[in-house]
Structure formats: C-alpha cells, structure tokens
Amino acid sequence: DMFTLGYSFRPWEQPKAIADGPSILDYIRDTARDYGVDRLIRFNRRVVRAEWSSADSQWTVDITETASGRTEQVTCRMLLTCTGYYRYDEGYTPEIPGTERFTGRIVHPQHWPEDLDYAGKRVVVIGSGATAVTLVPAMAETAAHVTMLQRSPTYVVALPARDRIADALRRRLPAKTAYAIVRWKNVLLTMFSYQLSRRRPEVMKRFIRKGLQQQLPAGYDIDTHFAPRYNPWDQRLCLVPDGDLFQAVSSAAASIVTDTITTITETGVQLASGQELPADVIVTATGLNMLAIGGIQLVVDGKPISLPETVGYKGLMLSGVPNLLIAIGYTNASWTLKCDLACEFFCRIVAHMDEHGYTKVVAPWADEELPSNPFVDLASGYVQRSVHNFPKQGNAAPWRLYQNYIRDVLLLKRGPLEDGILQFSAPVAERKSAEPLSA
C-alpha cells in the first residue's frame, strides 16, 4: 500500500491506496523533480567497480555508460548503494522442454514487449507469485482466456484498493497528518499480520481461507489451488486489490491450473496429468534473479571483497568495508520503510563524521567464525538460488536483521553511533578532494 510504500516526507494523495504502476511512477518522478533530485542523477550508467583507499580516505568508482560503453571515474568520501537485490537485466526462466517449437509468442514479464497484442488470444501465465496474480486479471480483460499455471500454490489475500479510514481522515485533517496516521496504522497491521503468521500460523491459515471462501465460487477447489505446503510468510503473501484475481476466476475469464509441465508443444503446454493447455501467448512469470549491490566489485586497499565472507551491521553496512552503506528494504513490509530509515542513518553518520573530523567509519567483525544465517530469510525459490552469494547476518543485534520497523526506528533514528562496534578514524594529513556520490 502506498501509505507505507510512499516516502515518509511526501504524502500519497491519490484515491487508491493500492496503486497501479503508472501512478506510482508519476509519484516518484514528481517527488524527484520537486526536490531537485532528477537534476543530480547521471542516467544510463552502470557502476561496475568501487575501490577504497585508506591512504586517501576515499572511494574511486568505475562507471560504464550503458549505450556507448564509455568509462568514467568519480571519487567520493561516502558510498551509498541503493541497488536493491534483484538483477534487472534478466529474469529467471527455468529450462522448459519444447519452447523452440512453440508457434506463438513466449514473453518474460521483466522484458515485456510494447507491441504484444493478446486481445482475443489464449494466454497461459506460468507462475504463482505477485507478478502472475497481477498479470492474470489485467490480461483477462481483453484476452480470450487466461490460465494461470502453477506448480504449487501461493497464499493470496484480497484487500480494498481504497482505504476507507484514509479517505475519512483526509476529509478532516491536513494531508501530512492524515498520511502519518494511516502510515502507522498500516505499519502496525502489517506487523500484526506477520507476527500472527509466525507465532500462530494455523490461525492465519484459517483467516486467509475464510477470505478465499468469500471471494471464490461455492465449491471451488481451494485446497488444490490456494493451500500452499508452507506456512504464511515463509514466502511472501500475494495481495490482490479488490479481489480482481478472484473476480476473473469467478467470471470464467481466467482459470487456475495446478500441475507440472511435461513439454511445450506447437500450440500450448502439455502437463504431467495429460491435459494440454492451448495457448497463443505464454508468459513465463517464473521469478527473478538476485544480485547483491548491483554486481559492483568491491575492493578495499587492493583486496577484493567476497560478500559471503562479510556480515551485515544493522543490515546497512558490511563488516570490514569502510564508508559504505547499503539501503535495503524489508522482506515482510514495504521496501521504502527501511530505506527511509537507512537514509536517515546515513545522514546521521555523515553529520557525526563532519562534526568530529572523522574520515573513516567501519564495522569490524570480531569473531573468528562467520555466522551461517542467510542475509535474506525467505524460503522462496529465487532467494534460495542466490542467497549464498550475499553477506551473512549474525544471531543478535546489531548483526541480526529483525525485520521489525518499530525496533529499527529506535535503533537507526535514536540509537547511539558510538556503540563500541563502529570504529571512527581521525583524518589523515592530506587527502585528495572528493565529491559525494550516491550510486
């Protein structure tokens, strides 16, 4: 929802709390323009390498222009990576036999072609995650029929696209006040849902099932198509605004098939059960690839850094890597909530260093043995495929990620910077001039 996905400093003013992509993009662009951020961004560039020099107390960052391949270098005293943890140049597509003989069109959502015309056509969407449950009702509006083909079910929950409490508060309170109240309301509801899923999974399962029974036709086979083998929040829950997926299924514009693929044929998808799904278009909503810090190669004083040999400090810094902070959001709540806090912590660090004349800050890992806990604690297939390439997390604060917004507010906005772990260093006698950089 946009009351938690939106920026803390800029109220979301559109009617729908659960918004569509173009509305969110407009909100981001308007915010960037109004705060002058768009004029500071160097677009169409990829950061490929960053090397820290203790002698100069600065990073040297190697950049490649994506179109021309021309290289650039910039230097900075602090480096903040806001790359997320997905690989953006390619999605994940498993090996599916027979794809080469399909006479229709096969599309991966991460590379959606603008010229794709599926009106009046039979579509098979392979997958059961957030992408699939979003695509199916949207495509069903004009397609002849859309089938969501899933190997195993996902927990799917319907919520109203409009927030009635938000609408009521907006009529009575200033925009910023109403936004702050609804933001905290939604934060607390999300935390309650997550904690209930973790501590009383059977209660959460019954709650989700009751919602499905209300949304789907009588007698619908919920156990086959909407009852996963895992507990809620072992993987992310999927949210459908106004139950649009269930409406598409109820109207027969879409259907859900739970089965495994034997092969792609010339005209559709052959299943292990013997059924063949006819298709003119196949959409492989089969997931994402993960990539830590955008694939940037980190080097500290000539030594390449192996990310799996580092431990995350407060989920924002890497052990042994100076003057580098990472903005990564929550797995169990809106991404922006944690990134807002990460940026505030970054500013606190910079202000503290300026005040005391420090040029270096680092979080050393004191124990000889590295922890084995993964940095991202989800059982999703895309996580399990790549998490071994990510940093580790410890068993206790500040090395553990608690995925708890209230705890992080206290830790990152109010917690002491001089905590006995962070090491700040005084300036060297001479240092090359450096410009700030956010990559």
mmCIF file of N, CA and C in Angstrom, residues 174-289:
data_model
loop_
_atom_site.group_PDB
_atom_site.id
_atom_site.type_symbol
_atom_site.label_atom_id
_atom_site.label_comp_id
_atom_site.label_asym_id
_atom_site.label_seq_id
_atom_site.Cartn_x
_atom_site.Cartn_y
_atom_site.Cartn_z
ATOM 1 N N PRO A 174 -5.287 17.790 7.966
ATOM 2 C CA PRO A 174 -4.294 18.161 6.950
ATOM 3 C C PRO A 174 -3.672 16.918 6.321
ATOM 4 N N ALA A 175 -3.228 17.052 5.086
ATOM 5 C CA ALA A 175 -2.738 15.901 4.323
ATOM 6 C C ALA A 175 -1.600 15.172 5.038
ATOM 7 N N LYS A 176 -0.636 15.928 5.568
ATOM 8 C CA LYS A 176 0.513 15.285 6.213
ATOM 9 C C LYS A 176 0.108 14.557 7.486
ATOM 10 N N THR A 177 -0.819 15.125 8.240
ATOM 11 C CA THR A 177 -1.274 14.479 9.473
ATOM 12 C C THR A 177 -2.021 13.190 9.166
ATOM 13 N N ALA A 178 -2.943 13.252 8.209
ATOM 14 C CA ALA A 178 -3.698 12.058 7.826
ATOM 15 C C ALA A 178 -2.763 10.977 7.298
ATOM 16 N N TYR A 179 -1.795 11.393 6.488
ATOM 17 C CA TYR A 179 -0.836 10.444 5.909
ATOM 18 C C TYR A 179 -0.041 9.738 7.002
ATOM 19 N N ALA A 180 0.429 10.499 7.986
ATOM 20 C CA ALA A 180 1.224 9.910 9.069
ATOM 21 C C ALA A 180 0.401 8.914 9.883
ATOM 22 N N ILE A 181 -0.859 9.263 10.173
ATOM 23 C CA ILE A 181 -1.714 8.363 10.957
ATOM 24 C C ILE A 181 -1.965 7.060 10.203
ATOM 25 N N VAL A 182 -2.320 7.167 8.920
ATOM 26 C CA VAL A 182 -2.607 5.961 8.132
ATOM 27 C C VAL A 182 -1.339 5.139 7.930
ATOM 28 N N ARG A 183 -0.217 5.812 7.782
ATOM 29 C CA ARG A 183 1.060 5.105 7.624
ATOM 30 C C ARG A 183 1.320 4.225 8.842
ATOM 31 N N TRP A 184 1.161 4.779 10.026
ATOM 32 C CA TRP A 184 1.396 3.996 11.244
ATOM 33 C C TRP A 184 0.323 2.915 11.424
ATOM 34 N N LYS A 185 -0.910 3.236 11.059
ATOM 35 C CA LYS A 185 -1.965 2.224 11.125
ATOM 36 C C LYS A 185 -1.604 1.009 10.277
ATOM 37 N N ASN A 186 -1.141 1.267 9.055
ATOM 38 C CA ASN A 186 -0.806 0.180 8.148
ATOM 39 C C ASN A 186 0.471 -0.548 8.556
ATOM 40 N N VAL A 187 1.418 0.194 9.107
ATOM 41 C CA VAL A 187 2.631 -0.453 9.637
ATOM 42 C C VAL A 187 2.260 -1.455 10.721
ATOM 43 N N LEU A 188 1.417 -1.023 11.653
ATOM 44 C CA LEU A 188 1.046 -1.895 12.776
ATOM 45 C C LEU A 188 0.221 -3.088 12.310
ATOM 46 N N LEU A 189 -0.672 -2.885 11.340
ATOM 47 C CA LEU A 189 -1.451 -4.003 10.809
ATOM 48 C C LEU A 189 -0.547 -5.016 10.113
ATOM 49 N N THR A 190 0.429 -4.532 9.359
ATOM 50 C CA THR A 190 1.362 -5.430 8.678
ATOM 51 C C THR A 190 2.194 -6.218 9.682
ATOM 52 N N MET A 191 2.664 -5.518 10.727
ATOM 53 C CA MET A 191 3.450 -6.204 11.759
ATOM 54 C C MET A 191 2.607 -7.249 12.482
ATOM 55 N N PHE A 192 1.343 -6.915 12.771
ATOM 56 C CA PHE A 192 0.450 -7.872 13.424
ATOM 57 C C PHE A 192 0.246 -9.110 12.554
ATOM 58 N N SER A 193 0.019 -8.884 11.260
ATOM 59 C CA SER A 193 -0.176 -9.995 10.329
ATOM 60 C C SER A 193 1.056 -10.891 10.282
ATOM 61 N N TYR A 194 2.227 -10.276 10.234
ATOM 62 C CA TYR A 194 3.474 -11.052 10.168
ATOM 63 C C TYR A 194 3.699 -11.849 11.453
ATOM 64 N N GLN A 195 3.533 -11.193 12.602
ATOM 65 C CA GLN A 195 3.744 -11.880 13.873
ATOM 66 C C GLN A 195 2.727 -13.006 14.087
ATOM 67 N N LEU A 196 1.478 -12.764 13.692
ATOM 68 C CA LEU A 196 0.471 -13.816 13.796
ATOM 69 C C LEU A 196 0.832 -15.001 12.915
ATOM 70 N N SER A 197 1.345 -14.731 11.715
ATOM 71 C CA SER A 197 1.750 -15.798 10.800
ATOM 72 C C SER A 197 2.886 -16.616 11.379
ATOM 73 N N ARG A 198 3.809 -15.958 12.057
ATOM 74 C CA ARG A 198 4.969 -16.648 12.622
ATOM 75 C C ARG A 198 4.620 -17.431 13.889
ATOM 76 N N ARG A 199 3.767 -16.841 14.735
ATOM 77 C CA ARG A 199 3.501 -17.453 16.041
ATOM 78 C C ARG A 199 2.280 -18.362 16.039
ATOM 79 N N ARG A 200 1.284 -18.038 15.227
ATOM 80 C CA ARG A 200 0.067 -18.844 15.161
ATOM 81 C C ARG A 200 -0.312 -19.081 13.696
ATOM 82 N N PRO A 201 0.534 -19.825 12.959
ATOM 83 C CA PRO A 201 0.294 -19.983 11.519
ATOM 84 C C PRO A 201 -1.058 -20.605 11.196
ATOM 85 N N GLU A 202 -1.567 -21.498 12.047
ATOM 86 C CA GLU A 202 -2.847 -22.131 11.767
ATOM 87 C C GLU A 202 -3.989 -21.119 11.824
ATOM 88 N N VAL A 203 -3.881 -20.146 12.739
ATOM 89 C CA VAL A 203 -4.900 -19.094 12.821
ATOM 90 C C VAL A 203 -4.883 -18.260 11.547
ATOM 91 N N MET A 204 -3.672 -17.912 11.073
ATOM 92 C CA MET A 204 -3.559 -17.120 9.856
ATOM 93 C C MET A 204 -4.074 -17.903 8.652
ATOM 94 N N LYS A 205 -3.792 -19.179 8.608
ATOM 95 C CA LYS A 205 -4.294 -20.005 7.505
ATOM 96 C C LYS A 205 -5.814 -19.994 7.461
ATOM 97 N N ARG A 206 -6.448 -20.116 8.622
ATOM 98 C CA ARG A 206 -7.912 -20.114 8.660
ATOM 99 C C ARG A 206 -8.472 -18.761 8.216
ATOM 100 N N PHE A 207 -7.805 -17.700 8.627
ATOM 101 C CA PHE A 207 -8.238 -16.354 8.239
ATOM 102 C C PHE A 207 -8.156 -16.177 6.717
ATOM 103 N N ILE A 208 -7.035 -16.616 6.126
ATOM 104 C CA ILE A 208 -6.863 -16.498 4.674
ATOM 105 C C ILE A 208 -7.892 -17.359 3.952
ATOM 106 N N ARG A 209 -8.108 -18.565 4.452
ATOM 107 C CA ARG A 209 -9.063 -19.467 3.810
ATOM 108 C C ARG A 209 -10.484 -18.900 3.834
ATOM 109 N N LYS A 210 -10.848 -18.284 4.950
ATOM 110 C CA LYS A 210 -12.175 -17.692 5.049
ATOM 111 C C LYS A 210 -12.350 -16.596 3.998
ATOM 112 N N GLY A 211 -11.314 -15.797 3.802
ATOM 113 C CA GLY A 211 -11.370 -14.758 2.773
ATOM 114 C C GLY A 211 -11.528 -15.345 1.381
ATOM 115 N N LEU A 212 -10.841 -16.459 1.119
ATOM 116 C CA LEU A 212 -10.951 -17.120 -0.178
ATOM 117 C C LEU A 212 -12.365 -17.655 -0.400
ATOM 118 N N GLN A 213 -12.944 -18.237 0.629
ATOM 119 C CA GLN A 213 -14.302 -18.780 0.508
ATOM 120 C C GLN A 213 -15.312 -17.685 0.181
ATOM 121 N N GLN A 214 -15.070 -16.491 0.700
ATOM 122 C CA GLN A 214 -15.969 -15.372 0.423
ATOM 123 C C GLN A 214 -15.796 -14.841 -0.994
ATOM 124 N N GLN A 215 -14.596 -14.974 -1.546
ATOM 125 C CA GLN A 215 -14.287 -14.376 -2.845
ATOM 126 C C GLN A 215 -14.534 -15.322 -4.020
ATOM 127 N N LEU A 216 -14.398 -16.622 -3.802
ATOM 128 C CA LEU A 216 -14.461 -17.597 -4.892
ATOM 129 C C LEU A 216 -15.827 -18.262 -4.970
ATOM 130 N N PRO A 217 -16.174 -18.839 -6.126
ATOM 131 C CA PRO A 217 -17.471 -19.508 -6.263
ATOM 132 C C PRO A 217 -17.620 -20.671 -5.284
ATOM 133 N N ALA A 218 -18.840 -20.978 -4.908
ATOM 134 C CA ALA A 218 -19.108 -22.090 -3.994
ATOM 135 C C ALA A 218 -18.569 -23.385 -4.590
ATOM 136 N N GLY A 219 -17.897 -24.166 -3.749
ATOM 137 C CA GLY A 219 -17.366 -25.441 -4.191
ATOM 138 C C GLY A 219 -16.026 -25.372 -4.890
ATOM 139 N N TYR A 220 -15.441 -24.173 -4.993
ATOM 140 C CA TYR A 220 -14.150 -24.044 -5.669
ATOM 141 C C TYR A 220 -13.084 -24.826 -4.893
ATOM 142 N N ASP A 221 -12.174 -25.471 -5.609
ATOM 143 C CA ASP A 221 -11.159 -26.343 -5.006
ATOM 144 C C ASP A 221 -10.009 -25.508 -4.424
ATOM 145 N N ILE A 222 -10.263 -24.953 -3.253
ATOM 146 C CA ILE A 222 -9.261 -24.109 -2.591
ATOM 147 C C ILE A 222 -8.036 -24.915 -2.202
ATOM 148 N N ASP A 223 -8.236 -26.148 -1.734
ATOM 149 C CA ASP A 223 -7.110 -26.958 -1.259
ATOM 150 C C ASP A 223 -6.081 -27.206 -2.354
ATOM 151 N N THR A 224 -6.537 -27.370 -3.580
ATOM 152 C CA THR A 224 -5.610 -27.631 -4.683
ATOM 153 C C THR A 224 -4.907 -26.366 -5.142
ATOM 154 N N HIS A 225 -5.638 -25.266 -5.256
ATOM 155 C CA HIS A 225 -5.115 -24.086 -5.931
ATOM 156 C C HIS A 225 -4.672 -22.951 -5.011
ATOM 157 N N PHE A 226 -5.068 -22.975 -3.733
ATOM 158 C CA PHE A 226 -4.726 -21.852 -2.848
ATOM 159 C C PHE A 226 -4.287 -22.299 -1.454
ATOM 160 N N ALA A 227 -3.825 -23.520 -1.291
ATOM 161 C CA ALA A 227 -3.369 -24.007 0.022
ATOM 162 C C ALA A 227 -1.923 -24.476 -0.088
ATOM 163 N N PRO A 228 -0.953 -23.578 0.101
ATOM 164 C CA PRO A 228 0.461 -23.943 -0.004
ATOM 165 C C PRO A 228 0.882 -24.960 1.054
ATOM 166 N N ARG A 229 2.013 -25.615 0.783
ATOM 167 C CA ARG A 229 2.557 -26.604 1.723
ATOM 168 C C ARG A 229 3.329 -25.936 2.864
ATOM 169 N N TYR A 230 3.659 -24.649 2.721
ATOM 170 C CA TYR A 230 4.434 -23.932 3.729
ATOM 171 C C TYR A 230 3.512 -23.017 4.535
ATOM 172 N N ASN A 231 4.034 -22.439 5.596
ATOM 173 C CA ASN A 231 3.255 -21.526 6.434
ATOM 174 C C ASN A 231 3.277 -20.110 5.858
ATOM 175 N N PRO A 232 2.258 -19.298 6.185
ATOM 176 C CA PRO A 232 2.261 -17.905 5.730
ATOM 177 C C PRO A 232 3.527 -17.173 6.164
ATOM 178 N N TRP A 233 4.081 -16.418 5.258
ATOM 179 C CA TRP A 233 5.284 -15.602 5.431
ATOM 180 C C TRP A 233 6.577 -16.407 5.492
ATOM 181 N N ASP A 234 6.516 -17.751 5.250
ATOM 182 C CA ASP A 234 7.760 -18.431 4.891
ATOM 183 C C ASP A 234 8.196 -17.916 3.525
ATOM 184 N N GLN A 235 7.210 -17.600 2.710
ATOM 185 C CA GLN A 235 7.390 -16.848 1.481
ATOM 186 C C GLN A 235 6.422 -15.670 1.545
ATOM 187 N N ARG A 236 6.624 -14.690 0.666
ATOM 188 C CA ARG A 236 5.773 -13.509 0.693
ATOM 189 C C ARG A 236 4.321 -13.846 0.351
ATOM 190 N N LEU A 237 3.395 -13.162 1.021
ATOM 191 C CA LEU A 237 1.991 -13.248 0.649
ATOM 192 C C LEU A 237 1.749 -12.392 -0.586
ATOM 193 N N CYS A 238 0.803 -12.818 -1.418
ATOM 194 C CA CYS A 238 0.425 -12.030 -2.592
ATOM 195 C C CYS A 238 -0.859 -11.268 -2.294
ATOM 196 N N LEU A 239 -0.870 -10.008 -2.668
ATOM 197 C CA LEU A 239 -2.013 -9.139 -2.419
ATOM 198 C C LEU A 239 -2.713 -8.816 -3.735
ATOM 199 N N VAL A 240 -4.037 -8.992 -3.767
ATOM 200 C CA VAL A 240 -4.799 -8.628 -4.967
ATOM 201 C C VAL A 240 -5.795 -7.537 -4.591
ATOM 202 N N PRO A 241 -5.703 -6.360 -5.240
ATOM 203 C CA PRO A 241 -6.601 -5.251 -4.906
ATOM 204 C C PRO A 241 -8.029 -5.523 -5.347
ATOM 205 N N ASP A 242 -8.951 -5.321 -4.437
ATOM 206 C CA ASP A 242 -10.380 -5.527 -4.704
ATOM 207 C C ASP A 242 -10.690 -6.943 -5.194
ATOM 208 N N GLY A 243 -9.812 -7.888 -4.884
ATOM 209 C CA GLY A 243 -10.055 -9.279 -5.275
ATOM 210 C C GLY A 243 -10.148 -9.482 -6.774
ATOM 211 N N ASP A 244 -9.395 -8.689 -7.562
ATOM 212 C CA ASP A 244 -9.557 -8.753 -9.019
ATOM 213 C C ASP A 244 -9.227 -10.125 -9.604
ATOM 214 N N LEU A 245 -8.248 -10.824 -9.012
ATOM 215 C CA LEU A 245 -7.936 -12.170 -9.488
ATOM 216 C C LEU A 245 -9.122 -13.105 -9.291
ATOM 217 N N PHE A 246 -9.755 -13.019 -8.125
ATOM 218 C CA PHE A 246 -10.883 -13.895 -7.821
ATOM 219 C C PHE A 246 -12.086 -13.556 -8.698
ATOM 220 N N GLN A 247 -12.248 -12.283 -9.019
ATOM 221 C CA GLN A 247 -13.329 -11.890 -9.925
ATOM 222 C C GLN A 247 -13.112 -12.469 -11.322
ATOM 223 N N ALA A 248 -11.874 -12.457 -11.783
ATOM 224 C CA ALA A 248 -11.574 -13.007 -13.097
ATOM 225 C C ALA A 248 -11.833 -14.507 -13.138
ATOM 226 N N VAL A 249 -11.470 -15.198 -12.050
ATOM 227 C CA VAL A 249 -11.713 -16.641 -11.978
ATOM 228 C C VAL A 249 -13.212 -16.923 -11.895
ATOM 229 N N SER A 250 -13.915 -16.152 -11.097
ATOM 230 C CA SER A 250 -15.354 -16.365 -10.916
ATOM 231 C C SER A 250 -16.128 -16.140 -12.210
ATOM 232 N N SER A 251 -15.658 -15.211 -13.036
ATOM 233 C CA SER A 251 -16.354 -14.910 -14.286
ATOM 234 C C SER A 251 -15.950 -15.836 -15.421
ATOM 235 N N ALA A 252 -15.030 -16.759 -15.139
ATOM 236 C CA ALA A 252 -14.516 -17.703 -16.146
ATOM 237 C C ALA A 252 -13.645 -17.043 -17.196
ATOM 238 N N ALA A 253 -13.309 -15.756 -17.001
ATOM 239 C CA ALA A 253 -12.359 -15.109 -17.901
ATOM 240 C C ALA A 253 -10.949 -15.648 -17.672
ATOM 241 N N ALA A 254 -10.716 -16.199 -16.484
ATOM 242 C CA ALA A 254 -9.423 -16.776 -16.135
ATOM 243 C C ALA A 254 -9.652 -18.061 -15.356
ATOM 244 N N SER A 255 -8.641 -18.901 -15.350
ATOM 245 C CA SER A 255 -8.703 -20.142 -14.571
ATOM 246 C C SER A 255 -7.323 -20.431 -14.006
ATOM 247 N N ILE A 256 -7.301 -21.273 -12.969
ATOM 248 C CA ILE A 256 -6.041 -21.649 -12.344
ATOM 249 C C ILE A 256 -5.874 -23.154 -12.467
ATOM 250 N N VAL A 257 -4.711 -23.575 -12.929
ATOM 251 C CA VAL A 257 -4.381 -24.994 -13.062
ATOM 252 C C VAL A 257 -3.131 -25.255 -12.239
ATOM 253 N N THR A 258 -3.183 -26.249 -11.356
ATOM 254 C CA THR A 258 -2.030 -26.620 -10.536
ATOM 255 C C THR A 258 -1.503 -27.954 -11.040
ATOM 256 N N ASP A 259 -0.357 -27.926 -11.685
ATOM 257 C CA ASP A 259 0.199 -29.110 -12.332
ATOM 258 C C ASP A 259 1.641 -28.811 -12.703
ATOM 259 N N THR A 260 2.332 -29.798 -13.246
ATOM 260 C CA THR A 260 3.700 -29.594 -13.719
ATOM 261 C C THR A 260 3.747 -29.746 -15.231
ATOM 262 N N ILE A 261 4.723 -29.083 -15.833
ATOM 263 C CA ILE A 261 4.853 -29.073 -17.291
ATOM 264 C C ILE A 261 5.686 -30.263 -17.747
ATOM 265 N N THR A 262 5.171 -30.968 -18.749
ATOM 266 C CA THR A 262 5.958 -32.011 -19.406
ATOM 267 C C THR A 262 6.748 -31.412 -20.558
ATOM 268 N N THR A 263 6.062 -30.647 -21.401
ATOM 269 C CA THR A 263 6.728 -30.015 -22.533
ATOM 270 C C THR A 263 5.844 -28.911 -23.101
ATOM 271 N N ILE A 264 6.482 -28.000 -23.811
ATOM 272 C CA ILE A 264 5.760 -27.028 -24.615
ATOM 273 C C ILE A 264 5.537 -27.649 -25.995
ATOM 274 N N THR A 265 4.327 -27.579 -26.481
ATOM 275 C CA THR A 265 4.029 -28.089 -27.816
ATOM 276 C C THR A 265 3.941 -26.935 -28.809
ATOM 277 N N GLU A 266 3.609 -27.253 -30.048
ATOM 278 C CA GLU A 266 3.457 -26.197 -31.050
ATOM 279 C C GLU A 266 2.322 -25.247 -30.700
ATOM 280 N N THR A 267 1.313 -25.763 -29.991
ATOM 281 C CA THR A 267 0.092 -24.976 -29.771
ATOM 282 C C THR A 267 -0.264 -24.762 -28.303
ATOM 283 N N GLY A 268 0.628 -25.137 -27.384
ATOM 284 C CA GLY A 268 0.285 -24.937 -25.981
ATOM 285 C C GLY A 268 1.250 -25.612 -25.031
ATOM 286 N N VAL A 269 0.715 -26.006 -23.884
ATOM 287 C CA VAL A 269 1.530 -26.564 -22.804
ATOM 288 C C VAL A 269 0.981 -27.935 -22.432
ATOM 289 N N GLN A 270 1.830 -28.969 -22.541
ATOM 290 C CA GLN A 270 1.457 -30.327 -22.156
ATOM 291 C C GLN A 270 1.805 -30.541 -20.691
ATOM 292 N N LEU A 271 0.826 -31.016 -19.910
ATOM 293 C CA LEU A 271 1.009 -31.180 -18.467
ATOM 294 C C LEU A 271 1.232 -32.640 -18.093
ATOM 295 N N ALA A 272 1.783 -32.843 -16.895
ATOM 296 C CA ALA A 272 2.059 -34.201 -16.416
ATOM 297 C C ALA A 272 0.779 -35.016 -16.262
ATOM 298 N N SER A 273 -0.335 -34.350 -16.009
ATOM 299 C CA SER A 273 -1.618 -35.037 -15.854
ATOM 300 C C SER A 273 -2.178 -35.538 -17.180
ATOM 301 N N GLY A 274 -1.571 -35.133 -18.287
ATOM 302 C CA GLY A 274 -2.073 -35.486 -19.601
ATOM 303 C C GLY A 274 -2.855 -34.378 -20.261
ATOM 304 N N GLN A 275 -3.269 -33.377 -19.494
ATOM 305 C CA GLN A 275 -4.014 -32.253 -20.054
ATOM 306 C C GLN A 275 -3.090 -31.359 -20.875
ATOM 307 N N GLU A 276 -3.606 -30.785 -21.946
ATOM 308 C CA GLU A 276 -2.862 -29.799 -22.712
ATOM 309 C C GLU A 276 -3.611 -28.471 -22.672
ATOM 310 N N LEU A 277 -2.880 -27.426 -22.305
ATOM 311 C CA LEU A 277 -3.461 -26.088 -22.260
ATOM 312 C C LEU A 277 -3.167 -25.384 -23.573
ATOM 313 N N PRO A 278 -4.192 -25.069 -24.371
ATOM 314 C CA PRO A 278 -3.954 -24.354 -25.627
ATOM 315 C C PRO A 278 -3.517 -22.927 -25.348
ATOM 316 N N ALA A 279 -2.592 -22.420 -26.154
ATOM 317 C CA ALA A 279 -2.072 -21.070 -25.913
ATOM 318 C C ALA A 279 -1.618 -20.428 -27.214
ATOM 319 N N ASP A 280 -1.905 -19.148 -27.341
ATOM 320 C CA ASP A 280 -1.331 -18.313 -28.398
ATOM 321 C C ASP A 280 -0.156 -17.502 -27.855
ATOM 322 N N VAL A 281 -0.216 -17.209 -26.549
ATOM 323 C CA VAL A 281 0.844 -16.463 -25.861
ATOM 324 C C VAL A 281 1.161 -17.185 -24.562
ATOM 325 N N ILE A 282 2.451 -17.367 -24.277
ATOM 326 C CA ILE A 282 2.892 -17.934 -22.998
ATOM 327 C C ILE A 282 3.716 -16.870 -22.278
ATOM 328 N N VAL A 283 3.331 -16.565 -21.041
ATOM 329 C CA VAL A 283 4.062 -15.602 -20.214
ATOM 330 C C VAL A 283 4.769 -16.372 -19.099
ATOM 331 N N THR A 284 6.090 -16.295 -19.058
ATOM 332 C CA THR A 284 6.861 -17.006 -18.043
ATOM 333 C C THR A 284 7.097 -16.094 -16.837
ATOM 334 N N ALA A 285 6.100 -16.033 -15.960
ATOM 335 C CA ALA A 285 6.216 -15.254 -14.716
ATOM 336 C C ALA A 285 6.870 -16.147 -13.666
ATOM 337 N N THR A 286 8.077 -16.605 -13.989
ATOM 338 C CA THR A 286 8.739 -17.661 -13.221
ATOM 339 C C THR A 286 9.763 -17.134 -12.228
ATOM 340 N N GLY A 287 9.818 -15.831 -12.078
ATOM 341 C CA GLY A 287 10.645 -15.321 -10.993
ATOM 342 C C GLY A 287 11.775 -14.417 -11.427
ATOM 343 N N LEU A 288 12.587 -14.085 -10.452
ATOM 344 C CA LEU A 288 13.656 -13.113 -10.594
ATOM 345 C C LEU A 288 14.991 -13.737 -10.226
ATOM 346 N N ASN A 289 16.040 -13.102 -10.663
ATOM 347 C CA ASN A 289 17.375 -13.439 -10.184
ATOM 348 C C ASN A 289 17.818 -12.377 -9.189
#
